[in-house]
Structure formats: C-alpha cells, structure tokens
Short mmCIF file of C-alpha atoms and ligand atoms in Angstrom, two decimals:
data_model
loop_
_atom_site.label_atom_id
_atom_site.label_comp_id
_atom_site.label_asym_id
_atom_site.label_seq_id
_atom_site.Cartn_x
_atom_site.Cartn_y
_atom_site.Cartn_z
CA UNK N 1 -5.71 -14.74 18.16
CA UNK N 2 -1.99 -15.65 18.08
CA UNK N 3 -2.70 -18.70 15.91
CA UNK N 4 -4.79 -16.61 13.51
CA UNK N 5 -2.00 -14.03 13.15
CA UNK N 6 0.68 -16.71 12.72
CA UNK N 7 -1.47 -18.34 10.01
CA UNK N 8 -1.87 -14.98 8.20
CA UNK N 9 1.90 -14.42 8.38
CA UNK N 10 2.63 -17.92 7.05
CA UNK N 11 0.24 -17.31 4.17
CA UNK N 12 2.00 -14.03 3.32
CA UNK N 13 5.42 -15.73 3.35
CA UNK N 14 4.10 -18.56 1.16
CA UNK N 15 2.61 -16.06 -1.32
CA UNK N 16 6.02 -14.33 -1.44
CA UNK N 17 7.68 -17.67 -2.28
CA UNK N 18 9.38 -17.94 1.12
CA UNK N 19 7.55 -20.66 3.08
CA UNK N 20 10.45 -20.85 5.59
CA UNK N 21 9.83 -17.20 6.54
CA UNK N 22 13.20 -16.00 5.21
CA UNK N 23 12.33 -13.42 2.57
CA UNK N 24 15.77 -11.75 2.46
CA UNK N 25 17.74 -12.15 -0.77
CA UNK N 26 20.80 -10.50 -2.22
CA UNK N 27 20.11 -8.19 -5.17
CA UNK N 28 22.58 -6.68 -7.59
CA UNK N 29 22.15 -3.03 -8.50
CA UNK N 30 21.76 -3.03 -12.30
CA UNK N 31 21.49 0.75 -12.58
CA UNK N 32 20.73 3.89 -10.63
CA UNK N 33 18.89 6.86 -12.07
CA UNK N 34 19.06 10.41 -10.72
CA UNK N 35 15.39 11.42 -10.94
CA UNK N 36 15.77 14.87 -9.32
CA UNK N 37 18.42 16.57 -7.20
CA UNK N 38 17.24 14.64 -4.16
CA UNK N 39 15.63 11.51 -5.59
CA UNK N 40 17.41 8.42 -6.95
CA UNK N 41 15.95 5.18 -8.34
CA UNK N 42 17.67 1.80 -8.00
CA UNK N 43 16.97 -0.97 -10.51
CA UNK N 44 17.87 -4.28 -8.85
CA UNK N 45 17.88 -7.96 -9.80
CA UNK N 46 18.21 -10.99 -7.49
CA UNK N 47 21.74 -12.40 -7.51
CA UNK N 48 20.33 -15.96 -7.59
CA UNK N 49 17.46 -16.04 -10.09
CA UNK N 50 14.38 -14.13 -11.15
CA UNK N 51 12.53 -11.45 -9.19
CA UNK N 52 9.69 -12.60 -6.93
CA UNK N 53 6.10 -11.75 -7.88
CA UNK N 54 5.05 -8.22 -7.03
CA UNK N 55 2.00 -6.03 -7.44
CA UNK N 56 2.02 -2.27 -8.03
CA UNK N 57 1.55 -0.54 -4.71
CA UNK N 58 3.73 -3.01 -2.80
CA UNK N 59 7.02 -2.14 -1.13
CA UNK N 60 10.27 -3.89 -0.30
CA UNK N 61 12.32 -3.65 2.87
CA UNK N 62 15.91 -2.68 2.14
CA UNK N 63 18.63 -3.70 4.57
CA UNK N 64 21.89 -1.77 4.59
CA UNK N 65 25.11 -2.28 6.47
CA UNK N 66 26.43 1.04 7.72
CA UNK N 67 30.13 1.94 8.03
CA UNK N 68 29.93 1.54 11.84
CA UNK N 69 28.88 -2.11 11.36
CA UNK N 70 25.23 -1.59 12.34
CA UNK N 71 22.37 -2.73 10.14
CA UNK N 72 19.29 -0.64 9.33
CA UNK N 73 16.11 -1.53 7.46
CA UNK N 74 13.71 0.84 5.69
CA UNK N 75 10.74 0.30 3.37
CA UNK N 76 10.59 1.59 -0.20
CA UNK N 77 7.62 1.27 -2.56
CA UNK N 78 8.21 -0.37 -5.89
CA UNK N 79 8.21 2.43 -8.45
CA UNK N 80 7.70 0.74 -11.82
CA UNK N 81 10.68 0.20 -14.06
CA UNK N 82 11.17 -3.06 -15.98
CA UNK N 83 9.18 -6.27 -15.82
CA UNK N 84 12.30 -8.39 -15.26
CA UNK N 85 13.71 -6.39 -12.33
CA UNK N 86 12.52 -4.48 -9.27
CA UNK N 87 12.84 -0.72 -9.02
CA UNK N 88 12.55 1.41 -5.90
CA UNK N 89 13.11 5.13 -5.51
CA UNK N 90 14.59 6.98 -2.57
CA UNK N 91 14.26 10.60 -1.55
CA UNK N 92 17.32 11.85 0.34
CA UNK N 93 16.19 13.12 3.73
CA UNK N 94 18.30 16.14 4.64
CA UNK N 95 18.00 17.48 8.15
CA UNK N 96 19.44 17.55 11.61
CA UNK N 97 20.36 14.70 11.59
CA UNK N 98 20.30 13.56 7.96
CA UNK N 99 18.24 10.46 7.20
CA UNK N 100 20.53 7.48 7.82
CA UNK N 101 19.44 4.98 5.17
CA UNK N 102 18.43 7.42 2.43
CA UNK N 103 21.84 9.14 2.71
CA UNK N 104 23.64 5.79 2.73
CA UNK N 105 21.80 4.66 -0.42
CA UNK N 106 22.41 7.98 -2.19
CA UNK N 107 26.11 8.23 -1.33
CA UNK N 108 27.39 4.65 -1.09
CA UNK N 109 25.30 2.36 -3.34
CA UNK N 110 26.22 2.19 -7.03
CA UNK N 111 25.89 -0.02 -10.10
CA UNK N 112 27.14 -3.56 -9.41
CA UNK N 113 26.79 -3.28 -5.61
CA UNK N 114 24.79 -5.79 -3.60
CA UNK N 115 21.75 -4.90 -1.49
CA UNK N 116 19.70 -7.17 0.74
CA UNK N 117 15.96 -6.89 0.04
CA UNK N 118 12.85 -8.56 1.41
CA UNK N 119 10.20 -9.93 -0.90
CA UNK N 120 7.57 -7.33 -1.92
CA UNK N 121 4.74 -6.97 0.59
CA UNK N 122 1.79 -4.65 1.16
CA UNK N 123 -1.92 -4.82 0.50
CA UNK N 124 -2.59 -1.33 -0.91
CA UNK N 125 -2.41 -2.60 -4.45
CA UNK N 126 -4.09 -1.62 -7.68
CA UNK N 127 -7.36 -3.48 -8.25
CA UNK N 128 -7.94 -5.06 -11.64
CA UNK N 129 -11.47 -3.78 -12.20
CA UNK N 130 -12.50 -1.68 -15.19
CA UNK N 131 -14.11 1.13 -13.18
CA UNK N 132 -12.42 4.58 -13.08
CA UNK N 133 -9.27 4.86 -10.99
CA UNK N 134 -7.79 8.03 -9.52
CA UNK N 135 -4.13 8.04 -8.46
CA UNK N 136 -3.24 11.05 -6.33
CA UNK N 137 0.24 11.66 -4.94
CA UNK N 138 2.37 14.42 -3.53
CA UNK N 139 6.17 14.57 -3.38
CA UNK N 140 7.87 11.18 -3.07
CA UNK N 141 4.39 9.63 -2.78
CA UNK N 142 4.62 9.37 -6.57
CA UNK N 143 6.53 6.08 -6.29
CA UNK N 144 3.63 3.60 -5.92
CA UNK N 145 1.57 5.67 -8.38
CA UNK N 146 4.31 5.38 -11.01
CA UNK N 147 4.24 1.59 -10.50
CA UNK N 148 0.44 1.55 -10.87
CA UNK N 149 0.52 3.70 -14.02
CA UNK N 150 3.29 1.51 -15.47
CA UNK N 151 1.13 -1.56 -14.91
CA UNK N 152 -1.97 0.08 -16.39
CA UNK N 153 -0.01 1.09 -19.49
CA UNK N 154 1.68 -2.32 -19.79
CA UNK N 155 -1.67 -4.13 -19.70
CA UNK N 156 -3.31 -1.71 -22.15
CA UNK N 157 -5.98 -0.76 -19.60
CA UNK N 158 -9.02 0.92 -21.13
CA UNK N 159 -10.50 2.06 -17.80
CA UNK N 160 -10.64 5.78 -17.06
CA UNK N 161 -7.47 6.87 -15.27
CA UNK N 162 -7.10 10.22 -13.50
CA UNK N 163 -3.48 10.84 -12.43
CA UNK N 164 -2.99 13.67 -9.96
CA UNK N 165 0.28 14.90 -8.55
CA UNK N 166 1.28 17.79 -6.30
CA UNK N 167 4.87 18.89 -5.76
CA UNK N 168 6.86 21.81 -4.45
CA UNK N 169 8.06 22.73 -7.94
CA UNK N 170 8.95 21.26 -11.32
CA UNK N 171 12.52 20.70 -10.04
CA UNK N 172 11.44 18.44 -7.19
CA UNK N 173 8.92 16.45 -9.27
CA UNK N 174 10.25 12.91 -9.82
CA UNK N 175 8.78 10.86 -12.71
CA UNK N 176 7.33 13.91 -14.48
CA UNK N 177 8.44 12.61 -17.88
CA UNK N 178 7.16 9.11 -17.09
CA UNK N 179 3.82 10.58 -16.00
CA UNK N 180 3.34 12.24 -19.39
CA UNK N 181 4.57 9.19 -21.32
CA UNK N 182 2.44 6.67 -19.41
CA UNK N 183 -0.69 8.82 -19.59
CA UNK N 184 -0.14 9.24 -23.34
CA UNK N 185 -0.08 5.43 -23.73
CA UNK N 186 -3.46 5.02 -22.02
CA UNK N 187 -6.56 5.70 -24.16
CA UNK N 188 -8.63 7.09 -21.27
CA UNK N 189 -6.17 8.85 -19.00
CA UNK N 190 -5.57 12.44 -17.97
CA UNK N 191 -2.88 14.01 -15.77
CA UNK N 192 -3.36 17.01 -13.48
CA UNK N 193 -0.30 18.49 -11.79
CA UNK N 194 -0.04 21.22 -9.16
CA UNK N 195 3.14 23.05 -8.14
CA UNK N 196 3.18 25.01 -4.92
CA UNK N 197 6.13 27.23 -5.93
CA UNK N 198 6.55 26.83 -9.70
CA UNK N 199 10.17 26.91 -10.75
CA UNK N 200 11.88 24.76 -13.33
CA UNK N 201 12.21 23.35 -16.78
CA UNK N 202 8.59 23.15 -17.96
CA UNK N 203 5.50 25.35 -17.52
CA UNK N 204 3.30 24.79 -14.49
CA UNK N 205 -0.13 23.29 -15.25
CA UNK N 206 -1.65 24.60 -12.03
CA UNK N 207 -0.20 26.42 -9.07
CA UNK N 208 -0.91 26.28 -5.36
CA UNK N 209 -2.42 23.34 -3.48
CA UNK N 210 -4.55 20.64 -5.10
CA UNK N 211 -8.19 21.36 -5.75
CA UNK N 212 -9.91 18.19 -6.89
CA UNK N 213 -13.16 20.06 -7.56
CA UNK N 214 -11.45 21.20 -10.78
CA UNK N 215 -10.89 17.60 -11.92
CA UNK N 216 -13.60 15.38 -13.42
CA UNK N 217 -14.15 12.54 -10.92
CA UNK N 218 -16.66 10.10 -12.43
CA UNK N 219 -19.05 7.88 -10.44
CA UNK N 220 -17.67 4.55 -9.10
CA UNK N 221 -14.12 5.92 -8.89
CA UNK N 222 -11.59 4.05 -6.76
CA UNK N 223 -8.91 6.37 -5.39
CA UNK N 224 -5.36 5.64 -4.23
CA UNK N 225 -3.54 8.33 -2.23
CA UNK N 226 0.09 8.61 -1.20
CA UNK N 227 1.94 11.60 0.22
CA UNK N 228 2.33 13.68 3.36
CA UNK N 229 -0.58 13.51 5.79
CA UNK N 230 -1.86 17.09 5.18
CA UNK N 231 -2.05 16.29 1.45
CA UNK N 232 -3.90 13.04 2.05
CA UNK N 233 -6.31 14.67 4.49
CA UNK N 234 -7.14 17.38 1.94
CA UNK N 235 -7.42 14.92 -0.97
CA UNK N 236 -9.62 12.55 1.01
CA UNK N 237 -12.05 15.19 2.19
CA UNK N 238 -12.27 16.70 -1.31
CA UNK N 239 -12.97 13.24 -2.78
CA UNK N 240 -15.66 12.56 -0.17
CA UNK N 241 -17.18 15.92 -1.08
CA UNK N 242 -17.23 14.84 -4.73
CA UNK N 243 -19.15 11.70 -3.85
CA UNK N 244 -16.38 9.08 -3.77
CA UNK N 245 -17.26 6.43 -1.18
CA UNK N 246 -14.96 6.28 1.86
CA UNK N 247 -14.51 2.55 1.25
CA UNK N 248 -13.15 3.33 -2.23
CA UNK N 249 -10.39 5.63 -0.95
CA UNK N 250 -7.17 3.74 -0.19
CA UNK N 251 -3.96 5.27 1.07
CA UNK N 252 -0.32 4.44 1.84
CA UNK N 253 1.60 6.24 4.58
CA UNK N 254 5.39 6.40 4.34
CA UNK N 255 5.91 5.94 8.05
CA UNK N 256 3.94 4.98 11.13
CA UNK N 257 0.25 5.29 10.32
CA UNK N 258 -0.66 8.12 12.69
CA UNK N 259 -3.82 8.68 10.67
CA UNK N 260 -5.46 5.38 11.50
CA UNK N 261 -5.49 6.26 15.22
CA UNK N 262 -7.87 9.11 14.60
CA UNK N 263 -11.46 7.96 15.12
CA UNK N 264 -12.83 9.42 11.88
CA UNK N 265 -10.28 7.48 9.85
CA UNK N 266 -10.51 4.06 11.51
CA UNK N 267 -11.43 1.30 9.07
CA UNK N 268 -10.68 3.52 6.08
CA UNK N 269 -7.31 1.93 5.30
CA UNK N 270 -7.91 -1.20 3.27
C1 FAD V 301 5.35 1.39 3.26
C2 FAD V 301 6.42 2.46 3.10
C3 FAD V 301 6.84 2.81 1.83
C4 FAD V 301 7.81 3.81 1.66
N1 FAD V 301 8.20 4.14 0.40
C5 FAD V 301 9.15 5.09 0.21
C6 FAD V 301 9.57 5.44 -1.11
O1 FAD V 301 9.08 4.91 -2.11
N2 FAD V 301 10.54 6.39 -1.24
C7 FAD V 301 11.10 7.01 -0.13
O2 FAD V 301 11.99 7.87 -0.30
N3 FAD V 301 10.70 6.71 1.13
C8 FAD V 301 9.77 5.74 1.32
N4 FAD V 301 9.38 5.40 2.59
C9 FAD V 301 10.07 6.05 3.74
C10 FAD V 301 11.39 5.28 4.06
O3 FAD V 301 11.09 3.99 4.55
C11 FAD V 301 12.25 5.97 5.12
O4 FAD V 301 11.44 6.27 6.23
C12 FAD V 301 12.92 7.23 4.62
O5 FAD V 301 13.79 6.92 3.53
C13 FAD V 301 13.75 7.89 5.74
O6 FAD V 301 14.71 6.96 6.20
P1 FAD V 301 16.16 7.46 6.66
O7 FAD V 301 16.87 6.28 7.27
O8 FAD V 301 16.85 8.17 5.55
O9 FAD V 301 15.80 8.51 7.76
P2 FAD V 301 15.90 8.32 9.36
O10 FAD V 301 17.31 8.20 9.79
O11 FAD V 301 14.96 7.20 9.73
O12 FAD V 301 15.32 9.71 9.84
C14 FAD V 301 13.99 10.10 9.54
C15 FAD V 301 13.76 11.50 10.08
O13 FAD V 301 13.89 11.48 11.49
C16 FAD V 301 14.79 12.51 11.88
N5 FAD V 301 15.58 12.00 13.03
C17 FAD V 301 16.34 10.88 13.07
N6 FAD V 301 16.92 10.75 14.28
C18 FAD V 301 16.51 11.81 15.01
C19 FAD V 301 16.73 12.25 16.34
N7 FAD V 301 17.50 11.57 17.18
N8 FAD V 301 16.13 13.40 16.75
C20 FAD V 301 15.34 14.11 15.93
N9 FAD V 301 15.09 13.74 14.66
C21 FAD V 301 15.65 12.62 14.21
C22 FAD V 301 15.69 12.75 10.69
O14 FAD V 301 16.22 14.08 10.71
C23 FAD V 301 14.75 12.54 9.54
O15 FAD V 301 14.04 13.74 9.27
C24 FAD V 301 8.40 4.43 2.78
C25 FAD V 301 7.97 4.05 4.07
C26 FAD V 301 7.00 3.10 4.22
C27 FAD V 301 6.57 2.71 5.62
#
C-alpha cells in the first residue's frame, strides 16, 4: 500500500515537472484585480521561467510568511486569466477571528511582490469530450468554473455548455462580466444566474435559491459543482432527479471533504 501511494505521488510530481518532489517556486505578482468588495484576483508569473502546465479545475497551494514569522499554506483554485500566467482568486474571510491567509493576501500582497506557490494539482478537471457540460457554482465556487469557461472559449468548444451560478447578490458575484463575455464567445452556451437577495448594478435574472428543473439539462451531461455544501447537496439531488448519472457529477470542496464521509456520497467524487 505504501509503495503504491509513493508511486502515485512520484507520478504526480513528475507530471508537475518536479521529479525531486519540490514543487515550490517563487512567483511575481504581475497584477491584482478587485473583483468585488471581498474578492481579489492575483495574476502571477514564475520568477525563473514559464508557468508549469495546468488544467482548468486545478488549484495551487499558496505559502505566505506572516508578520509574526510563521508560515501558512492555503489552496486556491486557478481562476482563468491569461495563458502565459497563473491566476487565482481569494475571498476575504471576515469573522471572529478573520481568516489568516485571505486577510494577509488582501492587505499585504501587491503588484511586484513575491509569493511562493506549489505547482497546480487536483484531479477535478474539465474533460475534453464533446458531450454537454454543466458548470454550477455558488459564491467563491465560481473560481474553477471561470477557469473551465475560459478554456472552453479559448479552444472554441462547440459542445453544449450550461453555466449556472448562485450568489447572495449582484454585488457579491465575482466574474459576472467574464461569465457573460465567455458565454457569448461560445456558440452553444447559456448562463443562468440566481441571486438570493438581489441588490446591485444589474437586474437579477432569477431570485431565490437555484432550481435546476427550470434549466434545460440534455442527456449525457457531465456536471461540475463547486460551492458551499448545502448548495452542492441541492444541485446534486436536482441533477439526479433530472436524470444525470451520479458518476457524471463531479465536485470540488473548498475545505476538508466532509461530504465524502457520508455513505450516500462515497465514491461520487472523481
Ligand atoms: C481545493 C481547494 C480550493 C480552494 N479554492 C479557493 C478559491 O479559489 N478561492 C478562495 O477564496 N478560497 C479557496 N479555498 C479555500 C482556501 O484554501 C482557504 O480555506 C480560505 O481562503 C480561508 O483561509 P484563511 O487562512 O483566510 O482562513 P482561516 O484562518 O483558515 O480561517 C477559516 C475559518 O475558520 C475560522 N477560525 C479560525 N480559527 C478559529 C478558531 N480558533 N476558532 C474558531 N474559528 C476559527 C475563521 O473565523 C474562518 O471563518 C480552496 C480550498 C481548497 C481545499
């Protein structure tokens, strides 16, 4: 068992271009973009060459040095951006206490600064089939979906794309403009957006919580979900009710996967 796991890990490092197991590299912050009041994107480029290969849906680990000298690491999904750089997007976690790394990134990391990043990892990645694909996100779960839509648009995909997003309001919706622009570039794509408490610069398409029964979900759809667990639970059961196969529903959890421990969900994450 140990040998099998070590071999898998070695293969992952080799695929990431780091056969010695050291995937950490210094990246320069090329730009930061304020997406919403509480969401910022960082466009970064390796200090010593070109970005490693990545696939939409993957994430990087970001290592920060805090003012007290300690080091903390958090994961952030790649969120699209440019082909010659990596972009990740961070929601500031306000609370008691405030989120350590998200606050550090928001308040102390600016253009020209250096960040230490791992190579991109993760196996919830967009397939390259031509069957319909449904991308459903809520809140900051839009980050991997924006990367997937960017890739679909960049490759001129002709497959049917159904982009679904749920947010508190227009004000908290990151990548709203990108969603419209990317969907407009795709010949067979539609976007469906729900706001729980509509408030903000553009009219609400739909209000309340998502209801996928109101969205055309064609046969042979592959679905990717990302967002808070209650959202993913609702989306998954609605998709199952619409005939999407459990094996075709993939999801990313932004934290420990508490879902997988529940018997009815075992073996669903692929
Ligand atoms: C695969 C993956 C991809 C991800 N992608 C993204 C992404 O694209 N964008 C994004 O914004 N995030 C993403 N995340 C989440 C991200 O990694 C961090 O978890 C998030 O930014 C919070 O980190 P933090 O250091 O700011 O918060 P932390 O300091 O880790 O705190 C998290 C929460 O715990 C609470 N807390 C902390 N200490 C205590 C305590 N002692 N008692 C009670 N409560 C406490 C805080 O109040 C806060 O609510 C992803 C996570 C994973 C696993």
